[in-house]
Coordinates of C-alpha atoms in Angstrom, one line a residue:
X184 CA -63.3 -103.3 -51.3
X185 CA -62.4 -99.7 -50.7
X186 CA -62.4 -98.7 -54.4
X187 CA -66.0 -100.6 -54.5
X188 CA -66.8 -98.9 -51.6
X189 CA -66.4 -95.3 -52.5
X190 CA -68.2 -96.2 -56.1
X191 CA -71.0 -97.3 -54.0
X192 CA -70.9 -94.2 -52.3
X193 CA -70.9 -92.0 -55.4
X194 CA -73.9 -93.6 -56.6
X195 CA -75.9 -93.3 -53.3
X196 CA -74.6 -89.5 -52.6
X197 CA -75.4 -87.9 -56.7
X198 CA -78.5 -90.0 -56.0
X199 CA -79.4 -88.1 -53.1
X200 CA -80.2 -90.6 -51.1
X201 CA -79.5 -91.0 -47.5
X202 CA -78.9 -94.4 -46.0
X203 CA -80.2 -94.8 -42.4
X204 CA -77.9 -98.4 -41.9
X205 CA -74.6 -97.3 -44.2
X206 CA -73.5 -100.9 -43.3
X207 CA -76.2 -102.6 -44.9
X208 CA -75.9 -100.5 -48.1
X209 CA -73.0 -101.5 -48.7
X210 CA -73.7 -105.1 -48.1
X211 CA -76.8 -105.0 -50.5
X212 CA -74.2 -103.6 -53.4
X213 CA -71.7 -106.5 -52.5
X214 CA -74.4 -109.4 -53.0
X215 CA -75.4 -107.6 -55.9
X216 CA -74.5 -109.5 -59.1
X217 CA -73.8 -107.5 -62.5
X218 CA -73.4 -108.4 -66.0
X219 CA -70.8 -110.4 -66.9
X220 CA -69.6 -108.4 -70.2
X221 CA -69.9 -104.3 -70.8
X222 CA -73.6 -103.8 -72.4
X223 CA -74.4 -101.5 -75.4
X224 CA -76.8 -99.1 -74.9
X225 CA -77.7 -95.4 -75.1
X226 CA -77.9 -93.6 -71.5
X227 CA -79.1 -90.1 -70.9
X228 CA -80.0 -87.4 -68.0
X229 CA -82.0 -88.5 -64.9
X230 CA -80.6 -86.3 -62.6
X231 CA -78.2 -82.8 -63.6
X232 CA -79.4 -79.9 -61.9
X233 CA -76.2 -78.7 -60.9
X234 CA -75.5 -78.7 -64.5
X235 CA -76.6 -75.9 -67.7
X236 CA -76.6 -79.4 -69.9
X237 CA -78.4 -83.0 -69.8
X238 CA -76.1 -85.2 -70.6
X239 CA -76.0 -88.5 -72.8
X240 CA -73.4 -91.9 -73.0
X241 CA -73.4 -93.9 -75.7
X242 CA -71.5 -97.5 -75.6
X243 CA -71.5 -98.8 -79.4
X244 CA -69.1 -100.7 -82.0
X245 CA -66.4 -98.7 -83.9
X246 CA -65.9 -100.1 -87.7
X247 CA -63.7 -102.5 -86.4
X248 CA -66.2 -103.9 -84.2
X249 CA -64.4 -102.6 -81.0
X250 CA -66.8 -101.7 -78.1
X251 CA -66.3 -97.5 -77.4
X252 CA -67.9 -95.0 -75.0
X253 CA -68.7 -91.7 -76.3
X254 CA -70.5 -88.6 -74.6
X255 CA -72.6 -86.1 -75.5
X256 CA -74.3 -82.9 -74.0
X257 CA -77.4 -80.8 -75.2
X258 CA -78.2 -77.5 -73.5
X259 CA -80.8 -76.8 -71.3
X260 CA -84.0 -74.3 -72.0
X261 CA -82.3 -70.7 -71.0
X262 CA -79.0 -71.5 -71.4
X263 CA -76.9 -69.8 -74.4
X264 CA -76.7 -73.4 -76.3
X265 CA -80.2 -74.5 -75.5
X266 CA -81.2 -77.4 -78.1
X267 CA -77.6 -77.5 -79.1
X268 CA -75.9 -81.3 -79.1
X269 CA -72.2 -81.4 -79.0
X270 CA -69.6 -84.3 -78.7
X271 CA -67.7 -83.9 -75.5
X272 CA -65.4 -87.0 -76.0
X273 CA -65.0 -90.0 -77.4
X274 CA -62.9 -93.1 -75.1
X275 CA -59.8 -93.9 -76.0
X276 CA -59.8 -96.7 -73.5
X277 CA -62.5 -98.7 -71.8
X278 CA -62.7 -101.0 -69.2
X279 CA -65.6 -102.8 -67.3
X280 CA -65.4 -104.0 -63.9
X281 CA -67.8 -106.9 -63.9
X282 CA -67.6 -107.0 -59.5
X283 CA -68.9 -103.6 -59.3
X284 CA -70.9 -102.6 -62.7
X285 CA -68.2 -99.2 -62.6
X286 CA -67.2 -98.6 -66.5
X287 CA -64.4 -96.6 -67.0
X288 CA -62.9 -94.2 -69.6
X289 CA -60.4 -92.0 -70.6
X290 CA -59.9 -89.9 -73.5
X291 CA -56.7 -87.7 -74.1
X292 CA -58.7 -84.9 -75.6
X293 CA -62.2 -83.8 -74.7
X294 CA -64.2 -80.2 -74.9
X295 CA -66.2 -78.5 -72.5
X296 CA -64.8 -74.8 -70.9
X297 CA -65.3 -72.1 -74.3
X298 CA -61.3 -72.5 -75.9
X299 CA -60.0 -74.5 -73.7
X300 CA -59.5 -78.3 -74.3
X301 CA -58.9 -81.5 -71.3
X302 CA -58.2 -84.6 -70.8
X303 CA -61.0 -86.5 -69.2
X304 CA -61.3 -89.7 -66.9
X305 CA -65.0 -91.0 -67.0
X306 CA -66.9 -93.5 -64.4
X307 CA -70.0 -94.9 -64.6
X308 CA -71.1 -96.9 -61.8
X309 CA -74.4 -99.0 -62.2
X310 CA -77.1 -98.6 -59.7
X311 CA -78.7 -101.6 -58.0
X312 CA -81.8 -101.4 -60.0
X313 CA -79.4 -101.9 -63.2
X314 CA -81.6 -99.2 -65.1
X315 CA -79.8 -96.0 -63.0
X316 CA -75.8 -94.8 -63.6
X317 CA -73.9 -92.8 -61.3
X318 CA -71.6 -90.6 -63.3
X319 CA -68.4 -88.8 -62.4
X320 CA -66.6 -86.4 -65.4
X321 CA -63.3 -85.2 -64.1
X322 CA -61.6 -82.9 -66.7
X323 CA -58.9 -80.1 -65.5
X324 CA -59.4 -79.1 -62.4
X325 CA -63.6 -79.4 -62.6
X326 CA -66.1 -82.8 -62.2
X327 CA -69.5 -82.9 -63.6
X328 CA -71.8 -85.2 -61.8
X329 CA -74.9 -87.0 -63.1
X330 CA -77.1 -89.5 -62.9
X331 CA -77.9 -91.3 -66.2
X332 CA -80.8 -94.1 -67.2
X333 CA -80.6 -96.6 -69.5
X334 CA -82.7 -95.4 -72.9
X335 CA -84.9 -98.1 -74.9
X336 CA -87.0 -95.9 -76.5
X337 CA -84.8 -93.2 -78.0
X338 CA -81.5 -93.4 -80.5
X339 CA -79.0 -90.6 -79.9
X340 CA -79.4 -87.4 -81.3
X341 CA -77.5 -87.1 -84.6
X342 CA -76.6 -83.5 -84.0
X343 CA -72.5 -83.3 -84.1
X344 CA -69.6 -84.1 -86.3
X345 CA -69.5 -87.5 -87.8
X346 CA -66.6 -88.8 -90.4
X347 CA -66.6 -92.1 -92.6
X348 CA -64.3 -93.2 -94.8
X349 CA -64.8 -94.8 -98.5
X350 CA -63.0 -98.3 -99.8
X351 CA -60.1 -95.9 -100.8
X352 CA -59.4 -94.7 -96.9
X353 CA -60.9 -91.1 -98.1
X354 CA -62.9 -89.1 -95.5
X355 CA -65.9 -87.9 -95.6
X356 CA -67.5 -85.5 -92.8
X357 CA -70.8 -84.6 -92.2
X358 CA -72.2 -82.2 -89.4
X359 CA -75.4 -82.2 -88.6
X360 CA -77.1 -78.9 -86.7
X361 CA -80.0 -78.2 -84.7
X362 CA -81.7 -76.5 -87.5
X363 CA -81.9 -79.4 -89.6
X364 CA -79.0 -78.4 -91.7
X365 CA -76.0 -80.2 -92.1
X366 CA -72.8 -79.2 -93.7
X367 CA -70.1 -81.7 -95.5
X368 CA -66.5 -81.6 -95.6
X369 CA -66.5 -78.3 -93.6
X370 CA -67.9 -76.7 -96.5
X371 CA -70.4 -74.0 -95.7
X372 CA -71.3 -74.0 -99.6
X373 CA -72.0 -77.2 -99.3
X374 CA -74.7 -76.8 -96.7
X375 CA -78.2 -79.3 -97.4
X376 CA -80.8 -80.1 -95.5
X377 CA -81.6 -83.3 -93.2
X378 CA -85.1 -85.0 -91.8
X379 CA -85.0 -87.6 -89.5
X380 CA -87.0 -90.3 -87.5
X381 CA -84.4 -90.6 -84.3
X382 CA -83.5 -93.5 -86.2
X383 CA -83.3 -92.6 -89.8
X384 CA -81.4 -89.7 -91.3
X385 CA -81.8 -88.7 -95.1
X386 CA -79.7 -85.9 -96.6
X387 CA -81.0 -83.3 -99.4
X388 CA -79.5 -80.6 -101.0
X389 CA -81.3 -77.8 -102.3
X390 CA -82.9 -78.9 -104.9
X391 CA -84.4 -81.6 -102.7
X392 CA -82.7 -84.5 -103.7
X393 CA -81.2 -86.9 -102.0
X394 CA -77.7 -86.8 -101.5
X395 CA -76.8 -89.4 -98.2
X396 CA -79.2 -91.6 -95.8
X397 CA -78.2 -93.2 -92.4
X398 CA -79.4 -95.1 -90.0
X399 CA -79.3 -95.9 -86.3
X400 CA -78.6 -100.3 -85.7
X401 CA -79.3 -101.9 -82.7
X402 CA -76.2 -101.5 -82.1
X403 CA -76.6 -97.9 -81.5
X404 CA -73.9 -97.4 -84.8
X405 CA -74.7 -94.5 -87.1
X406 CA -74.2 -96.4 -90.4
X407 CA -74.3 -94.6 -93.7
X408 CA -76.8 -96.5 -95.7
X409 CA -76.0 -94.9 -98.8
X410 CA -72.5 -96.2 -98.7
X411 CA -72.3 -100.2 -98.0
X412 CA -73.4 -99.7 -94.7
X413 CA -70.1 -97.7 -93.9
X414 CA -70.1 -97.2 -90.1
X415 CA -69.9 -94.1 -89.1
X416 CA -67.7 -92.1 -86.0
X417 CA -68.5 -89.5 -84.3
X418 CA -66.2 -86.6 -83.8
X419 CA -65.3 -84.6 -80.8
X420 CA -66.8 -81.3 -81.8
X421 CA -65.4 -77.6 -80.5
X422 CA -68.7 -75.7 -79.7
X423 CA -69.3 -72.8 -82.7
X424 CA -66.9 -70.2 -82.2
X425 CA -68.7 -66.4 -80.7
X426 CA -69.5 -64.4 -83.3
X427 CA -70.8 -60.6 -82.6
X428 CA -73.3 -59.1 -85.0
X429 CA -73.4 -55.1 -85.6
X430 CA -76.7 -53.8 -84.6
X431 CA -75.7 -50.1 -84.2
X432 CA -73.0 -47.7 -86.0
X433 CA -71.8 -44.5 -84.8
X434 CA -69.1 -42.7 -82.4
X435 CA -66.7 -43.4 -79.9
X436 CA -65.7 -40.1 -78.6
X437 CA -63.0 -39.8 -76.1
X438 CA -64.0 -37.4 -73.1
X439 CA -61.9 -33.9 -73.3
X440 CA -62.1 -33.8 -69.3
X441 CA -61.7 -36.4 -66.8
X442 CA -64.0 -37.5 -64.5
X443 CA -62.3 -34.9 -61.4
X444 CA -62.8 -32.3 -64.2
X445 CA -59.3 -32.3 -65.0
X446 CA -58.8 -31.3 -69.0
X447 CA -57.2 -33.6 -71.4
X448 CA -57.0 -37.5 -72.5
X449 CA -54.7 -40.0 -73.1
X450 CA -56.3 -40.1 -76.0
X451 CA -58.3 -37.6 -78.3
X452 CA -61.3 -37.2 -81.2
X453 CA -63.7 -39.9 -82.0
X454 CA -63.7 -43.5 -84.1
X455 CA -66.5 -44.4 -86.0
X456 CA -67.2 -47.6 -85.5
X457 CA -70.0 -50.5 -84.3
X458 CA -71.6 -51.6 -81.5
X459 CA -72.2 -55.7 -81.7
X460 CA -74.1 -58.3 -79.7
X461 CA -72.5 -61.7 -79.2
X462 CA -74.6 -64.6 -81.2
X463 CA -74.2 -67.0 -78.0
X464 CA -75.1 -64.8 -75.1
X465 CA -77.0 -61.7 -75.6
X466 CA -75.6 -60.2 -72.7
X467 CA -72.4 -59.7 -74.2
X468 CA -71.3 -57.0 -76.7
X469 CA -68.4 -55.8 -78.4
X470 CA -66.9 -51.9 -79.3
X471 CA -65.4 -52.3 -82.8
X472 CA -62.9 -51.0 -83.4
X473 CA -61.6 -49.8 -80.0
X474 CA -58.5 -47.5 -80.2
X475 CA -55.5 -49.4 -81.8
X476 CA -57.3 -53.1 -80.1
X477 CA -57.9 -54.9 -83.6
X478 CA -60.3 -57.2 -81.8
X479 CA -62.3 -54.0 -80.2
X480 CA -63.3 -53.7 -76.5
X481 CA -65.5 -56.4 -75.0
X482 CA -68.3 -55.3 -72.5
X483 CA -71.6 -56.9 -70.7
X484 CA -74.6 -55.2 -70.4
X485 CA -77.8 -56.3 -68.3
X486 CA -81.3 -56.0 -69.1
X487 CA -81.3 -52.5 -67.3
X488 CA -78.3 -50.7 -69.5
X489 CA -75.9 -51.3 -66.5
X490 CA -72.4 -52.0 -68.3
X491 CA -69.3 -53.5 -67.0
X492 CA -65.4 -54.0 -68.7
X493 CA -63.1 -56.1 -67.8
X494 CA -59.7 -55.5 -68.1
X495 CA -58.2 -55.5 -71.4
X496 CA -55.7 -54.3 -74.1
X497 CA -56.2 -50.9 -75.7
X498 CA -53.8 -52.1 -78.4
X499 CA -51.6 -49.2 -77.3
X500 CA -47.9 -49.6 -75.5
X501 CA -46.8 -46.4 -73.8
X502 CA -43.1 -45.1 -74.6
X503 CA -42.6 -45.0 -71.5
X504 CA -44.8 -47.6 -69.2
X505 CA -46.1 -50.1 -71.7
X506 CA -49.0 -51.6 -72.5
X507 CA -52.3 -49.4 -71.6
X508 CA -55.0 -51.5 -70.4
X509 CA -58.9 -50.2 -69.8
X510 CA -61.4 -51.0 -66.9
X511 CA -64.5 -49.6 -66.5
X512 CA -64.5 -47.8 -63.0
X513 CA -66.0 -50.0 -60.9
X514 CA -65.0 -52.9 -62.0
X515 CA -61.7 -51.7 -61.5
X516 CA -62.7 -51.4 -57.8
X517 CA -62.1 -47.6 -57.8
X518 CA -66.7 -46.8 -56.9
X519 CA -65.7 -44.8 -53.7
X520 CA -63.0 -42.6 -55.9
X521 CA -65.9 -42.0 -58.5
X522 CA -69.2 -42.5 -56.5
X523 CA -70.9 -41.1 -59.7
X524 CA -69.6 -42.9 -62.0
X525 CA -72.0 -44.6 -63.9
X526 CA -71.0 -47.2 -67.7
X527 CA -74.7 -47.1 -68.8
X528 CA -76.7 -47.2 -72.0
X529 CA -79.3 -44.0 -72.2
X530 CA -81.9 -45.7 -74.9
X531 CA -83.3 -41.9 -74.6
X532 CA -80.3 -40.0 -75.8
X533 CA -79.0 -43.0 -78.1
X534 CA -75.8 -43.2 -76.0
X535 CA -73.7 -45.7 -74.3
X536 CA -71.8 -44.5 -71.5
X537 CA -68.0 -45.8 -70.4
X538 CA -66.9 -44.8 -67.5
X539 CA -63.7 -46.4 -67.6
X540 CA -60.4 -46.2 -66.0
X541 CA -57.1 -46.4 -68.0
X542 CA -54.2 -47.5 -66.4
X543 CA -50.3 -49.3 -66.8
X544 CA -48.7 -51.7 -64.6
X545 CA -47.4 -48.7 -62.7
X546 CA -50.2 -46.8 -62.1
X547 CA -53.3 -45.6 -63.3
X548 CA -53.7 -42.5 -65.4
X549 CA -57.4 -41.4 -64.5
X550 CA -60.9 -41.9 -65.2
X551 CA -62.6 -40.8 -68.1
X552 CA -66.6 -40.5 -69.0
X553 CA -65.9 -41.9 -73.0
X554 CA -69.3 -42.3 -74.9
X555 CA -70.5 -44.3 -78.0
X556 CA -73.1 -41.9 -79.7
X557 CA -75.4 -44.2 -82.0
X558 CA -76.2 -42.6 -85.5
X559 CA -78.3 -45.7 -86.4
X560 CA -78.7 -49.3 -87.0
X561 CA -76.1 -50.8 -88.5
X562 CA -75.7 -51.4 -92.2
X563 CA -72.8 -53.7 -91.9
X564 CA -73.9 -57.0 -91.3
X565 CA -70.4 -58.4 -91.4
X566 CA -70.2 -60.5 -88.3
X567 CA -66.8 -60.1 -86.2
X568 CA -65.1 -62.6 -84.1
X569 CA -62.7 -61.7 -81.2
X570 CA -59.1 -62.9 -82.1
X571 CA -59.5 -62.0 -85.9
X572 CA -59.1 -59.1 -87.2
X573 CA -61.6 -57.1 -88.8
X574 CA -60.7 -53.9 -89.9
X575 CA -57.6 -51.8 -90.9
X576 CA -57.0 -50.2 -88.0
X577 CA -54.8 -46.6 -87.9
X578 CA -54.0 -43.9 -85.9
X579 CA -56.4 -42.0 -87.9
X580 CA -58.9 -40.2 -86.0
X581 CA -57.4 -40.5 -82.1
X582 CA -54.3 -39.0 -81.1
X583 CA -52.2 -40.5 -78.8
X584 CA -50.3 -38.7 -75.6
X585 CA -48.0 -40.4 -74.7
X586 CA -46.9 -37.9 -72.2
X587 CA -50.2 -37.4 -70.1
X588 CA -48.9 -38.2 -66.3
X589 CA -50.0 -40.8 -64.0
X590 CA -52.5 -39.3 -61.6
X591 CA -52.6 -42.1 -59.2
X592 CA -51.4 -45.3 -57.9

């Protein structure tokens, strides 16, 4: 009973319920009797406030009539994906404990932290009143916690990847987004148009034909009713990658003095370049290009102009220390050597302000006041992703010194 036991418990704790007789709890969920076989059904958020996301299960047939789990997650008003529906996983294996109502599930890959893919193990223990689920995601080193309710009145959303395959074995993908488009085989081209019912999907391209219908069965199966009733299966799906979106051109100009009033740089002149704001959180931006970094120089910025960097590469190894790595001062934890300094954007003298601190794993070189001076909006509507690169970066226009000494450590 102790595996039963600490189910129990789960479901009675993410509840937030307190039991005044613990004893007699327990008792009630031992006398209770459960289904005999795992149930179909669609399941969705009661209780996540811990969470950015509601969450949703769904427990279905595959094409080969096999029962599967699969989970979904949509993100809640304020948060960067708000509206968004994504995959998380779908079960490799499932198994239903008919004693205790606990379902369980494992899938070898699942997607939840931005880049980073996991294993997950997946519980679902039923609640006494058989309409409530306690529900414990454990994937790397993190659990998500939830309580789910069994849903009559809704189908799942159809937002996410979902593949099918013709009488020949060829596959087929469609993926469906939040702004009624959908997108087939991957191809961006081959972007249409979908309306819906929560049941019903149909499919146009732009000339407003009709291309693909599907439908939800009681089953809870996608099935594409264009195509023999071909069932349909939904895909784990990696959340759209950040993209960062020039909104203003100008300057980087390295400082010819640093910040104890010391003359000279590492580095010297100016880049022309972009300032861009990521498409997923508006708090982020990126410098573009940023020294000899081909994927520029991320930074955050709040709603009052007050910038922070983290560390990162400047694309630049020093002949003699190696690779030269920038930190804006304080982040850097060096606000008592620089009380003054200040990474801020002036919206009066179309400025940003870096304040940033250059530095090798043997030292530190010294703090520099570097500025972006804005010339304008940006023309350039060319979107740019961290990791790729987007421009041909040179020396051209900054001038290295390699020889400029370590002034502290």
């Amino acid at each position: 009973m102790k595996i039963f036991n600490k189910i129990a418990a789960l479901a009675l704790v993410v509840a937030g319920f307190t039991a005044c007789n613990e004893a007699e709890d327990f008792d009630r969920y031992a006398d209770h009797t459960y289904s005999n076989a795992i149930e179909l059904g669609h399941f969705t958020s009661l209780y996540d406030a811990n969470s950015k996301y509601t969450y949703g299960a769904v427990i279905t047939l595959n094409a080969e009539g096999d029962t599967i789990l699969y989970m979904y997650s949509t993100g809640k008003e304020g948060n960067n994906d708000e509206g968004k529906t994504r995959t998380l996983f779908t079960a490799d294996t499932l198994n239903y404990d008919q004693k205790t109502g606990v379902v369980t599930a494992k899938a070898d890959t699942s997607y939840y932290d931005e880049g980073e893919t996991f294993g997950v193990q997946f519980t679902m223990a039923e609640m006494l009143d058989g309409e409530r689920f306690a529900v414990d995601i454990a994937y790397g080193s993190k659990n998500e916690t939830a309580i789910l309710r069994r849903n009559t009145t809704e189908f799942p959303p159809v937002q996410g990847k979902w593949s099918v395959a013709d009488a020949a074995g060829e596959l087929t993908t469609y993926t469906f987004g939040i702004d009624s488009t959908v997108v087939i085989n991957d191809n961006e081209e081959a972007a249409g148009k979908y309306e819906t019912d929560g049941r019903n999907i149909i499919v146009k391209n732009d000339a407003d034909a009709t291309v693909a219908t599907f439908a939800y069965n009681d089953n809870y199966q996608l099935t594409c009713t264009s195509s023999e009733n071909a069932v349909m299966t939904r895909m784990t799906n990696l959340p759209e990658p950040e993209s960062f979106y020039p909104i203003y051109e100008g300057n980087f100009i390295f400082a010819t003095a640093d910040l104890e009033g010391n003359s000279g740089h590492l580095f010297e002149g100016e880049i022309p370049g972009y300032i861009c704001q990521s498409d997923k959180d508006p708090s982020r931006y990126l410098l573009t290009p940023f020294i000899n970094n081909e994927d520029g120089m991320l930074f955050t910025m709040d709603k009052a102009g007050m910038i922070a960097v983290d560390a990162q590469f400047t694309g630049v190894e020093h002949q003699k220390y190696g690779p030269v790595y920038v930190t804006d001062v304080v982040t850097a934890g060096y606000a008592a050597n620089f009380p003054n300094a200040k990474s801020h954007y002036d919206e009066s003298l179309h400025t940003f302000y870096f304040d940033l601190i250059y530095h090798v794993s043997a030292g530190v070189f010294g703090a520099w006041e570097d500025t972006f001076k804005v010339t304008g909006e940006a023309t350039n509507k060319k979107h740019f992703k961290p990791g790729k690169k987007t421009l041909d970066l040179t020396k051209k226009g900054f001038n290295f010194n390699a020889n400029f000494p370590l002034r502290q450590k």
